[in-house]
XYZ file of C-alpha atoms in Angstrom:
565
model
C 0.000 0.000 0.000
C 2.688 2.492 0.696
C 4.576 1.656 -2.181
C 1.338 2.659 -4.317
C 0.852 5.566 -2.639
C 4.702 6.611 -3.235
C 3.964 5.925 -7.268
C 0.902 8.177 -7.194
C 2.494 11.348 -5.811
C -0.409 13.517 -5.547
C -2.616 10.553 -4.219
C 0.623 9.875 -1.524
C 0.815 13.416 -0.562
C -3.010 14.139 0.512
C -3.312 10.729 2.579
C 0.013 11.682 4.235
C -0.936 15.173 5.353
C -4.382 13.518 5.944
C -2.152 10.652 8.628
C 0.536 13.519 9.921
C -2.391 15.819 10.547
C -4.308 12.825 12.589
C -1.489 11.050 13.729
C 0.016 11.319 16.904
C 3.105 12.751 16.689
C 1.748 16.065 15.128
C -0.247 15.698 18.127
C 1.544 15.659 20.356
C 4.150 18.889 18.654
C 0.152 20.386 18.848
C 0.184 19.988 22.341
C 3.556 21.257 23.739
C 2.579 24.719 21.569
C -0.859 24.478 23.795
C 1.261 23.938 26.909
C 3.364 26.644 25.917
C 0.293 28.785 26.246
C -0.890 27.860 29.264
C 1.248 28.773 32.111
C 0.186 32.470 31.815
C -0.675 32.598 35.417
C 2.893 32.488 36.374
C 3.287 35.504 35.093
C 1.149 37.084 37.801
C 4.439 38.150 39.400
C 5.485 40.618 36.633
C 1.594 42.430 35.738
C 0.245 42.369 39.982
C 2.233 45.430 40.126
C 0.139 47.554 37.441
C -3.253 46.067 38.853
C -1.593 46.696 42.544
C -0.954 50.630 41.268
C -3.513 51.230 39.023
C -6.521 50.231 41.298
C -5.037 50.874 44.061
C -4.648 47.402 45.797
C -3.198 47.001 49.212
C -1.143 43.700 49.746
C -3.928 41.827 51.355
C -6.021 42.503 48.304
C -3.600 41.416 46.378
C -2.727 38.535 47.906
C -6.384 37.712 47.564
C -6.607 38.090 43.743
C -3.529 36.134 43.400
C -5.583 33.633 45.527
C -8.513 33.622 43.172
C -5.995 33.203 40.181
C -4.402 30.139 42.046
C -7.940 28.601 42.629
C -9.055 29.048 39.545
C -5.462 27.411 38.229
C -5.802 24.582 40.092
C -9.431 23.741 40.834
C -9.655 22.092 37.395
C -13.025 19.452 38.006
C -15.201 21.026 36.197
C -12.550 20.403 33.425
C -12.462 16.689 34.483
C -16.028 15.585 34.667
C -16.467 17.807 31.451
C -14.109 15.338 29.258
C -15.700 12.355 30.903
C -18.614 13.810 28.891
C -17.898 15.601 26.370
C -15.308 15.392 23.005
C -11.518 16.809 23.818
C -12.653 19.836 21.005
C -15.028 21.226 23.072
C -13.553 20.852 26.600
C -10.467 23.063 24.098
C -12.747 25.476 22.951
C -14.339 26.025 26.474
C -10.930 26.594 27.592
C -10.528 29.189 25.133
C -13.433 31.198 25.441
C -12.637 31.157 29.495
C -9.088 32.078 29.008
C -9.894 34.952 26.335
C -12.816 36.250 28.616
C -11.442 36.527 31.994
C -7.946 38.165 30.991
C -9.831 40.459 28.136
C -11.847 41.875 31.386
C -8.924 42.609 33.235
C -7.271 44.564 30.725
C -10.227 46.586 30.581
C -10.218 47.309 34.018
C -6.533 48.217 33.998
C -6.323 50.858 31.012
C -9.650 51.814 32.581
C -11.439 51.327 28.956
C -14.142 49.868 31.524
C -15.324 51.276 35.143
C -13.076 50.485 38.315
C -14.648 46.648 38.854
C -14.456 45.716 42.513
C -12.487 43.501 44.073
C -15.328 40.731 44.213
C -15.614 41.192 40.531
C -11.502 40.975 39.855
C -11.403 37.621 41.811
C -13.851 36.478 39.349
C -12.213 37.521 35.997
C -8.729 36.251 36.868
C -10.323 33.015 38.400
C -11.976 32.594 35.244
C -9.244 33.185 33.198
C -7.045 30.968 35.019
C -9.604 28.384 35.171
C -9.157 27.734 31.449
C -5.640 26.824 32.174
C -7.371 22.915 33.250
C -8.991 22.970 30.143
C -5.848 22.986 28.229
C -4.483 20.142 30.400
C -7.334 18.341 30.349
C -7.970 18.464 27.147
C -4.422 17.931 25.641
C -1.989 16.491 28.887
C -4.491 13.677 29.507
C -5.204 12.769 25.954
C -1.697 12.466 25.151
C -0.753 10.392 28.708
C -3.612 8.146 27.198
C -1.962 8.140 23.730
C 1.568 7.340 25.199
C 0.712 5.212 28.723
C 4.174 3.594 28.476
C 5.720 6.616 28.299
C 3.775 9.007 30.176
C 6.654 10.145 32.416
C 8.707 11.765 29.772
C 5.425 12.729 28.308
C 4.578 14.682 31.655
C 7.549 15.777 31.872
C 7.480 17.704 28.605
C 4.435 18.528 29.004
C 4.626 20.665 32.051
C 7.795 21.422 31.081
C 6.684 23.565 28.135
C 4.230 25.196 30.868
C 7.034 25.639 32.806
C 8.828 27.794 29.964
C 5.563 29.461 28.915
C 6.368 32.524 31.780
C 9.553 33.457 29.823
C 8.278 32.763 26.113
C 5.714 35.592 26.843
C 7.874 37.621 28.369
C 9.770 37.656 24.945
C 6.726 37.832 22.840
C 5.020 40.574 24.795
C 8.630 42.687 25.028
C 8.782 41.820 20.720
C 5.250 43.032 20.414
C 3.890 45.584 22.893
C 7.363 46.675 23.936
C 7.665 46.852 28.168
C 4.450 47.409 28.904
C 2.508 45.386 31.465
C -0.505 46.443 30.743
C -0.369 45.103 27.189
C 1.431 41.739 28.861
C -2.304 41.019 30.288
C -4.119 41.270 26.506
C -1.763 39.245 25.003
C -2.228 36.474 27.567
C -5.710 36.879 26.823
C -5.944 36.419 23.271
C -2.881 34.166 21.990
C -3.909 31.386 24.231
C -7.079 30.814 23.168
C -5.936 30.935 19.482
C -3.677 28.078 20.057
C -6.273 25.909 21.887
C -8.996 26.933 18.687
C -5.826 26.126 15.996
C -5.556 22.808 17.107
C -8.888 21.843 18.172
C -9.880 18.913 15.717
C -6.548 17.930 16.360
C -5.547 16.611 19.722
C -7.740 13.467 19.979
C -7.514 9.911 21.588
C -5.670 6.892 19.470
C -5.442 3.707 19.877
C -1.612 3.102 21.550
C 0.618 0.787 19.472
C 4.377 0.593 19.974
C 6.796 2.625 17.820
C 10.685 1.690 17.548
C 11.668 5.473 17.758
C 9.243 6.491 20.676
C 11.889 6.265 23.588
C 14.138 8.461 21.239
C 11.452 10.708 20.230
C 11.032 12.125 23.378
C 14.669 12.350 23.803
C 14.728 14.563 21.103
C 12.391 16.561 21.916
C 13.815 17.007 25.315
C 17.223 18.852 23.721
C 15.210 20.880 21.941
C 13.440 21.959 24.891
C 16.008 22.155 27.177
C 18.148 24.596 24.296
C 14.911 26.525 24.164
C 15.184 26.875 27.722
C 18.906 27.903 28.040
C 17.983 30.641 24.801
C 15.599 32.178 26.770
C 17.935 32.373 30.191
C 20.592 33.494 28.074
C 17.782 36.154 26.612
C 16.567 36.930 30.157
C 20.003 37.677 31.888
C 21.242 39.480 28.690
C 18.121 41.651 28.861
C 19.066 42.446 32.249
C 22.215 43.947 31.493
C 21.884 45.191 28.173
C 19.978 47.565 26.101
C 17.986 46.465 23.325
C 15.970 47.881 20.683
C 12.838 46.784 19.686
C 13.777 45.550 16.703
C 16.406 43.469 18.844
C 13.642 42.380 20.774
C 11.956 40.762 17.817
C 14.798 38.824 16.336
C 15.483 37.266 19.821
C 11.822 35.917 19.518
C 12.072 35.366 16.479
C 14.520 32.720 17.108
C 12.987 31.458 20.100
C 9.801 30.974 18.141
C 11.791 28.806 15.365
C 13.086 26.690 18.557
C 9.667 26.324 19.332
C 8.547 24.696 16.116
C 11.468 22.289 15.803
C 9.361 19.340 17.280
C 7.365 19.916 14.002
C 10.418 18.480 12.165
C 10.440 15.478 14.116
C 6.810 14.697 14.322
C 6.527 14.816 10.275
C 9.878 12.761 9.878
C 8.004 10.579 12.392
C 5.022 10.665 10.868
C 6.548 9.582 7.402
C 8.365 6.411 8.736
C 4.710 5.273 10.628
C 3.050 6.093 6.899
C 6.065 3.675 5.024
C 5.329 0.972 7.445
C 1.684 0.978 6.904
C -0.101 -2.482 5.470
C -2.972 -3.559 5.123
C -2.520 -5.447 8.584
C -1.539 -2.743 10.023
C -5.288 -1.153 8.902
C -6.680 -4.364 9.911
C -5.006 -4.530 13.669
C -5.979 -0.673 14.342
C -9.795 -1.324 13.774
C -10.032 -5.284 13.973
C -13.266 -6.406 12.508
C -15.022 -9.224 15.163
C -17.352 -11.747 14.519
C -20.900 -11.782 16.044
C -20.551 -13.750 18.530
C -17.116 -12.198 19.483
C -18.970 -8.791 19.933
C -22.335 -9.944 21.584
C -19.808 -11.861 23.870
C -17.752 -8.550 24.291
C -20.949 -6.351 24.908
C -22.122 -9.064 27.908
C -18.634 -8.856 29.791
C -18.664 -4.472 29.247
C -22.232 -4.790 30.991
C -20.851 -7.029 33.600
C -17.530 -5.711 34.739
C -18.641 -1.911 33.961
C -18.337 -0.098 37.568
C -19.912 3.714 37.562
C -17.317 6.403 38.359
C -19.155 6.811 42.122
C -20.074 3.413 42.498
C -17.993 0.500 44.695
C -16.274 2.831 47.280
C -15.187 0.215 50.249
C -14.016 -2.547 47.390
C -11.096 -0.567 46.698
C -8.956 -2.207 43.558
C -4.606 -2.820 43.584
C -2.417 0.151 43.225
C -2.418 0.898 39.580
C -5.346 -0.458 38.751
C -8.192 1.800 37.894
C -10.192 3.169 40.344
C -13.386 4.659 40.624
C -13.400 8.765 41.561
C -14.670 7.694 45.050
C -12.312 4.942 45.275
C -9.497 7.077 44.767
C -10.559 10.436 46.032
C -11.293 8.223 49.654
C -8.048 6.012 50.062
C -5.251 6.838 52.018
C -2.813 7.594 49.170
C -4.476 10.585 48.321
C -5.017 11.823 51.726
C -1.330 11.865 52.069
C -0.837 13.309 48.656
C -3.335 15.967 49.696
C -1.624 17.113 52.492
C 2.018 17.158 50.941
C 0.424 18.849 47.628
C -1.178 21.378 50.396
C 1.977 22.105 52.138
C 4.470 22.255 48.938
C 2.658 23.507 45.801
C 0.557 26.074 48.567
C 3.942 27.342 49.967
C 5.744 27.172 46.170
C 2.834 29.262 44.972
C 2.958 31.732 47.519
C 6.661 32.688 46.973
C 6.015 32.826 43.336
C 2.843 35.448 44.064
C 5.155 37.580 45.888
C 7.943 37.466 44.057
C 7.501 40.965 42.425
C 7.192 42.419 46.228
C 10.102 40.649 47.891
C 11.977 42.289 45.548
C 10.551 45.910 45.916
C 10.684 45.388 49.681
C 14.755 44.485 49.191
C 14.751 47.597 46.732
C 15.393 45.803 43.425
C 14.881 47.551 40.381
C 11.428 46.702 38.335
C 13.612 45.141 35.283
C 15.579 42.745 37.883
C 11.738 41.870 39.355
C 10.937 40.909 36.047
C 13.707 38.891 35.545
C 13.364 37.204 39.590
C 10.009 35.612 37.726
C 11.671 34.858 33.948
C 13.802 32.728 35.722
C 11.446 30.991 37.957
C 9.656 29.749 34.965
C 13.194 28.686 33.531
C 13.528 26.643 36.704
C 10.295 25.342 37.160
C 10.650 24.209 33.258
C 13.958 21.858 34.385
C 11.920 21.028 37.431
C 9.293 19.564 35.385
C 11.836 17.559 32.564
C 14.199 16.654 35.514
C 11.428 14.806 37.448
C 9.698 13.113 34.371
C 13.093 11.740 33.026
C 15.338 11.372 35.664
C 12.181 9.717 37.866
C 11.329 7.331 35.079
C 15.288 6.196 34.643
C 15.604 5.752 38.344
C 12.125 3.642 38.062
C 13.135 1.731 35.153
C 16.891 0.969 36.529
C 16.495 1.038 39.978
C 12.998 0.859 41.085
C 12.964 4.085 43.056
C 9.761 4.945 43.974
C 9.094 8.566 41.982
C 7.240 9.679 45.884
C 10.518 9.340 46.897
C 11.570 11.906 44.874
C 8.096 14.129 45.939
C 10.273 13.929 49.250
C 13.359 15.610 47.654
C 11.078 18.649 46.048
C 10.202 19.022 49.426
C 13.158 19.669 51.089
C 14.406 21.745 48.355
C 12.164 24.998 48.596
C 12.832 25.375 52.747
C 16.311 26.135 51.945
C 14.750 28.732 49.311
C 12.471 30.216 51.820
C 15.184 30.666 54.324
C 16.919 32.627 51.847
C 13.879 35.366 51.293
C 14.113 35.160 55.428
C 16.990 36.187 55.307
C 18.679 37.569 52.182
C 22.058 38.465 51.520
C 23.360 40.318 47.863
C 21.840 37.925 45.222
C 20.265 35.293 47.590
C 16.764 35.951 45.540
C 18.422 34.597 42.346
C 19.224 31.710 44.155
C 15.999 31.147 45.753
C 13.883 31.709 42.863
C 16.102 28.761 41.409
C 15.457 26.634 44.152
C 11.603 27.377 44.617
C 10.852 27.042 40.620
C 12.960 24.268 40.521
C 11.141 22.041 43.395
C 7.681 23.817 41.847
C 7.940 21.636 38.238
C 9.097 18.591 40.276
C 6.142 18.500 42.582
C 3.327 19.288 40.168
C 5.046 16.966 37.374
C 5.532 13.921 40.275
C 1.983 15.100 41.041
C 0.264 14.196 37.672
C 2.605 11.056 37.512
C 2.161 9.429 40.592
C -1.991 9.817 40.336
C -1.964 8.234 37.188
C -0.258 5.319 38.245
C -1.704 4.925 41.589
C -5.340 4.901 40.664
C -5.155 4.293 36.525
C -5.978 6.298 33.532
C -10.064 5.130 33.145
C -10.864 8.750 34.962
C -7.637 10.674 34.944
C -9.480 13.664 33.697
C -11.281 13.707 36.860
C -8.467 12.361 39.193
C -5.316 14.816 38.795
C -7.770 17.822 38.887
C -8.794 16.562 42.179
C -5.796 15.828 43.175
C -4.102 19.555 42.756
C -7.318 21.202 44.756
C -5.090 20.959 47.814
C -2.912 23.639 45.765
C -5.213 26.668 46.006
C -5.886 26.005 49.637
C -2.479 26.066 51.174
C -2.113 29.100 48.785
C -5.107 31.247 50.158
C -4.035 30.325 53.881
C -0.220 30.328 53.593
C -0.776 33.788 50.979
C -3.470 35.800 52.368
C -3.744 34.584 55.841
C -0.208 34.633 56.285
C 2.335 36.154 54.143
C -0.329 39.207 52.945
C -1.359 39.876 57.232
C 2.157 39.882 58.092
C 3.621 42.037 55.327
C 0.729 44.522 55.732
C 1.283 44.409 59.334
C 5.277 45.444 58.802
C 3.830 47.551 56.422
C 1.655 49.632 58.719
C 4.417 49.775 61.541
C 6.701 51.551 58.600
C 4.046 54.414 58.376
C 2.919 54.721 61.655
C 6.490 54.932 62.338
C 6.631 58.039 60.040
C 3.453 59.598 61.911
C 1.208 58.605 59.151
C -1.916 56.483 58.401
C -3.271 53.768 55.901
C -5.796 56.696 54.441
C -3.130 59.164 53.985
C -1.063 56.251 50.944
C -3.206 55.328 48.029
C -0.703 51.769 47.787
C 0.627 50.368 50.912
C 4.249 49.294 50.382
C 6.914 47.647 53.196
C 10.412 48.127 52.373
C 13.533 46.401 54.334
C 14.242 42.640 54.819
C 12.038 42.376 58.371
C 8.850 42.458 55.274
C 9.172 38.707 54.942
C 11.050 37.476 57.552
C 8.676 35.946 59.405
C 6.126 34.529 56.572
C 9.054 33.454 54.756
C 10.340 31.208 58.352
C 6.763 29.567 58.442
C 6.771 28.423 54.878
C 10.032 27.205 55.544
C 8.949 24.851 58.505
C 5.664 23.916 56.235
C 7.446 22.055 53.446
C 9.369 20.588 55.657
C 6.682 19.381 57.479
C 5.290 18.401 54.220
C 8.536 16.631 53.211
C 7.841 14.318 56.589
C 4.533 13.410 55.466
C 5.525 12.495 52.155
C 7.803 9.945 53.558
C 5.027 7.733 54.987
C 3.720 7.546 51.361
C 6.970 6.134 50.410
C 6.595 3.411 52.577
C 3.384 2.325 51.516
C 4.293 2.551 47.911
C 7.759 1.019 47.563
C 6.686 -2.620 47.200
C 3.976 -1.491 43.997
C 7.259 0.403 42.630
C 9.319 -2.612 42.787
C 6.921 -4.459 40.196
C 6.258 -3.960 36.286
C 3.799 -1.501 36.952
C 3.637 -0.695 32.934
C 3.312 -4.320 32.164
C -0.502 -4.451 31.475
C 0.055 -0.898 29.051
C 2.531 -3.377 27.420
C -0.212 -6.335 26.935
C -2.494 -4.009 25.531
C 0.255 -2.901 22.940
C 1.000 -6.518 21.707
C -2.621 -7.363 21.797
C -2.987 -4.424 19.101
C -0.364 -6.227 17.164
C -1.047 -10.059 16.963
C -3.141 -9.668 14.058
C 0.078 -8.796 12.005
C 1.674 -12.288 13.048
């Protein structure tokens, strides 16, 4: 068949773009450009500032909005139970008109094109907006985990990685476009995700799994290509620091980064056109098997037997890596434990990250270093992310180390970065926004992972959305209830100290290193508490680590390919 195909030319060419445009490696290139576009609410750090000045915010308020945006980030259900439901397009376009929606608002509100909203109304529009976020990892993460289950490690990892790296990629695209203007930064977070999500719409979609020779390698290619992306745009960010650049500089830098971006297209049509030489007629024949009557009335009475509702069977809880029910899972132990160390280290990583852009006004860095404190964040979180989905799947593979072992390790990591804030020294924010983005894309990469392979892929949609709810909440106590009271607290002192009063400011600002201190202490002694907890699910999980837990993935593949024998 592909020979034909190759002696018709213009019959070869049309199925071909038909496959690569339906196949799953364009799929997945369509996906990391999604991902890409879908971290914009790390970005938070670099436009709070205008919303802080131009509405006149105090930092409880803000620390409250940046609450709403974290809930909204990470409180992705709806997302979930949608795709149980509905088609991946429209859980996408959802997505997009949410994302478009609540950012396009805010914008408004900022160059005042609409009247002053109030604060009620601001939670709203950025939760919205970062609600859509789940929509794009729903709708493209899980279908591609599905689509690669033997891989779904290095998928995660590259996944989240490129949502790791989306912070700095808008940085460059808004400083390219708009110029440095924050105001702008908020439209164009607004519109170019959405585009994305409606580009590719028709185009991320569940396949059948079947083994590939080149998969492993694949993803290894795609991981230097991500990883020089990443090092461009830290070489891009520190440059920018300490050089000038025009604006046409501006847009040959992302320019280039942009190209970077697009390499994975290379290797998913290259990809693409080895799957379409191979293709046979058994190969047609394996993909959708035809089954005799019997076979199918057969198949239709053991469905209606072993099928189990998503709520139903809650005490007859199934083996580690099987699939459970939402119930099952969202009522075992496992994710109790996962709850509380998700609570104590994404809540604590998310509330340095919110107040990145006031640590460093409070130790009286300049706005273009605070801009580059949360560039390189994302840079970090973005090796956080790869690190954990390849280096945790090697040490699985080789070793059998449980990948909550490594949850432990993120733990530990951001306490030393929070001690650091505490108590700063010249340049001790550079190396704490390493540390803290770093441990950030470990934990919410291990996250996704270990969910998936604790409680199976049947409702996954459902499952890791649950599972990152704990996120928002340690983020609203440990932000507004802590960090936002205490630095508004230091804050007051400053001015009563200068015989003057919260009415007499319009914007209430700390400056000096006592600002954080004390916040900065308790979020230290958090993840480590968090790191303790994590160690008990360790123990529980080490003997389910030490099996084949991708064997049955594995069956399924070879099952797929008898026919051809």
């Amino acid at each position: 068949m592909a020979d034909s195909m190759v002696k018709n030319p213009s019959f070869g060419l049309c199925n071909f773009t038909l496959q690569f445009l339906r196949g799953r490696w364009f799929m997945m290139f369509a996906s990391f450009l999604i991902m890409a576009g879908a971290g914009a609410t790390y970005l938070f750090g670099v436009y709070s500032k205008v919303i802080k000045s131009t509405l006149g915010y105090d930092q409880s308020t803000l620390n409250l909005l940046g609450t709403c945006k974290d809930l909204g980030a990470n409180v992705g259900v709806l997302s979930g139970l949608l795709a149980e439901v509905t088609p991946t397009w429209f859980v996408l376009l959802v997505g997009s008109v949410m994302n478009f929606a609540g950012y396009f608002l805010i914008w408004l509100a900022v160059t005042k094109k609409i009247a002053t909203p109030k604060v009620w109304q601001m939670c709203i529009y950025i939760c919205i907006g970062a609600n859509s976020q789940n929509f794009a990892n729903t709708g493209s993460l899980v279908t591609c985990v599905k689509n690669f289950p033997e891989s779904r490690g290095m998928m995660l990892g590259l996944m989240k990685g490129f949502v790791g790296l989306s912070g700095a990629i808008f940085t460059q695209l808004y400083l390219a476009i708009y110029g440095n203007d924050s105001k702008s930064l908020i439209l164009l977070i607004g519109w170019l995700p959405a585009l994305l999500s409606i580009l590719f719409i028709f185009n991320i979609r569940e396949m059948k799994s079947s083994r590939h020779p080149n998969e492993v390698r694949v993803f290894y290619q795609n991981l230097v290509i991500s990883i020089s992306l990443a090092l461009l745009l830290m070489g891009l960010t520190i440059s920018q620091k300490y050089l000038k650049f025009s604006h046409n500089a501006y847009v040959a830098c992302t320019t280039i980064v942009c190209v970077v971006l697009f390499l994975p297209c290379i290797i998913a049509i290259r990809e693409e056109f080895y799957t379409w030489k191979l293709q046979t007629p058994c190969r047609i024949i394996v993909e959708n098997p035809p089954l005799p009557m019997s076979e199918i009335v057969e198949l239709d009475k053991k469905q209606e037997k072993n099928e189990v509702g998503c709520f139903s069977n809650i005490c007859n809880k199934p083996k580690r890596g099987e699939d459970y029910t939402i119930l099952q899972a969202l009522l075992s132990v496992d994710m109790l434990i996962l709850f509380v160390a998700t609570f104590c280290g994404l809540g604590c990583s998310l509330t340095a990250v919110d107040n990145l852009g006031q640590i460093g006004e409070s130790l009286g860095y300049p706005s273009h270093t605070i801009s580059t404190f949360v560039s390189l964040v994302s840079i970090w979180n973005y090796f956080g992310r790869v690190f954990s989905g390849f280096v945790s799947e090697k040490l699985l593979l080789k070793w059998k180390v449980p990948r909550t072992l490594m949850m432990t390790f993120a733990l530990i990591l951001p306490s030393i970065g929070d001690l650091l804030i505490a108590f700063p020294f010249p340049a001790s924010v550079y190396v704490a926004s390493l540390l803290i983005g770093f441990s950030f894309g470990i934990q919410l990469t291990l996250l996704f992972i270990i969910i998936s392979e604790l409680f199976g892929l049947k409702y996954y949609s459902t499952l890791f959305n649950c599972g990152q709810l704990a996120s928002p909440i340690g983020s609203y106590v440990l932000n507004v209830k802590i960090v936002g009271k205490l630095y508004d607290k230091e804050a007051l002192k400053q001015l009563a100290s200068k015989g003057m009063t919260r009415s007499m400011v319009k914007e209430l600002v700390c400056i000096g290193k006592q600002c954080y201190r004390n916040s900065f202490i308790i979020l230290a002694c958090v993840n480590a508490f968090g790191a303790l907890v994590s160690l008990i699910l360790v123990w529980r999980t080490k003997d389910y680590y030490n099996t084949d837990i991708y064997k049955r993935f594995r069956d399924e593949m070879e099952a797929n390919e008898d026919g051809c024998s």
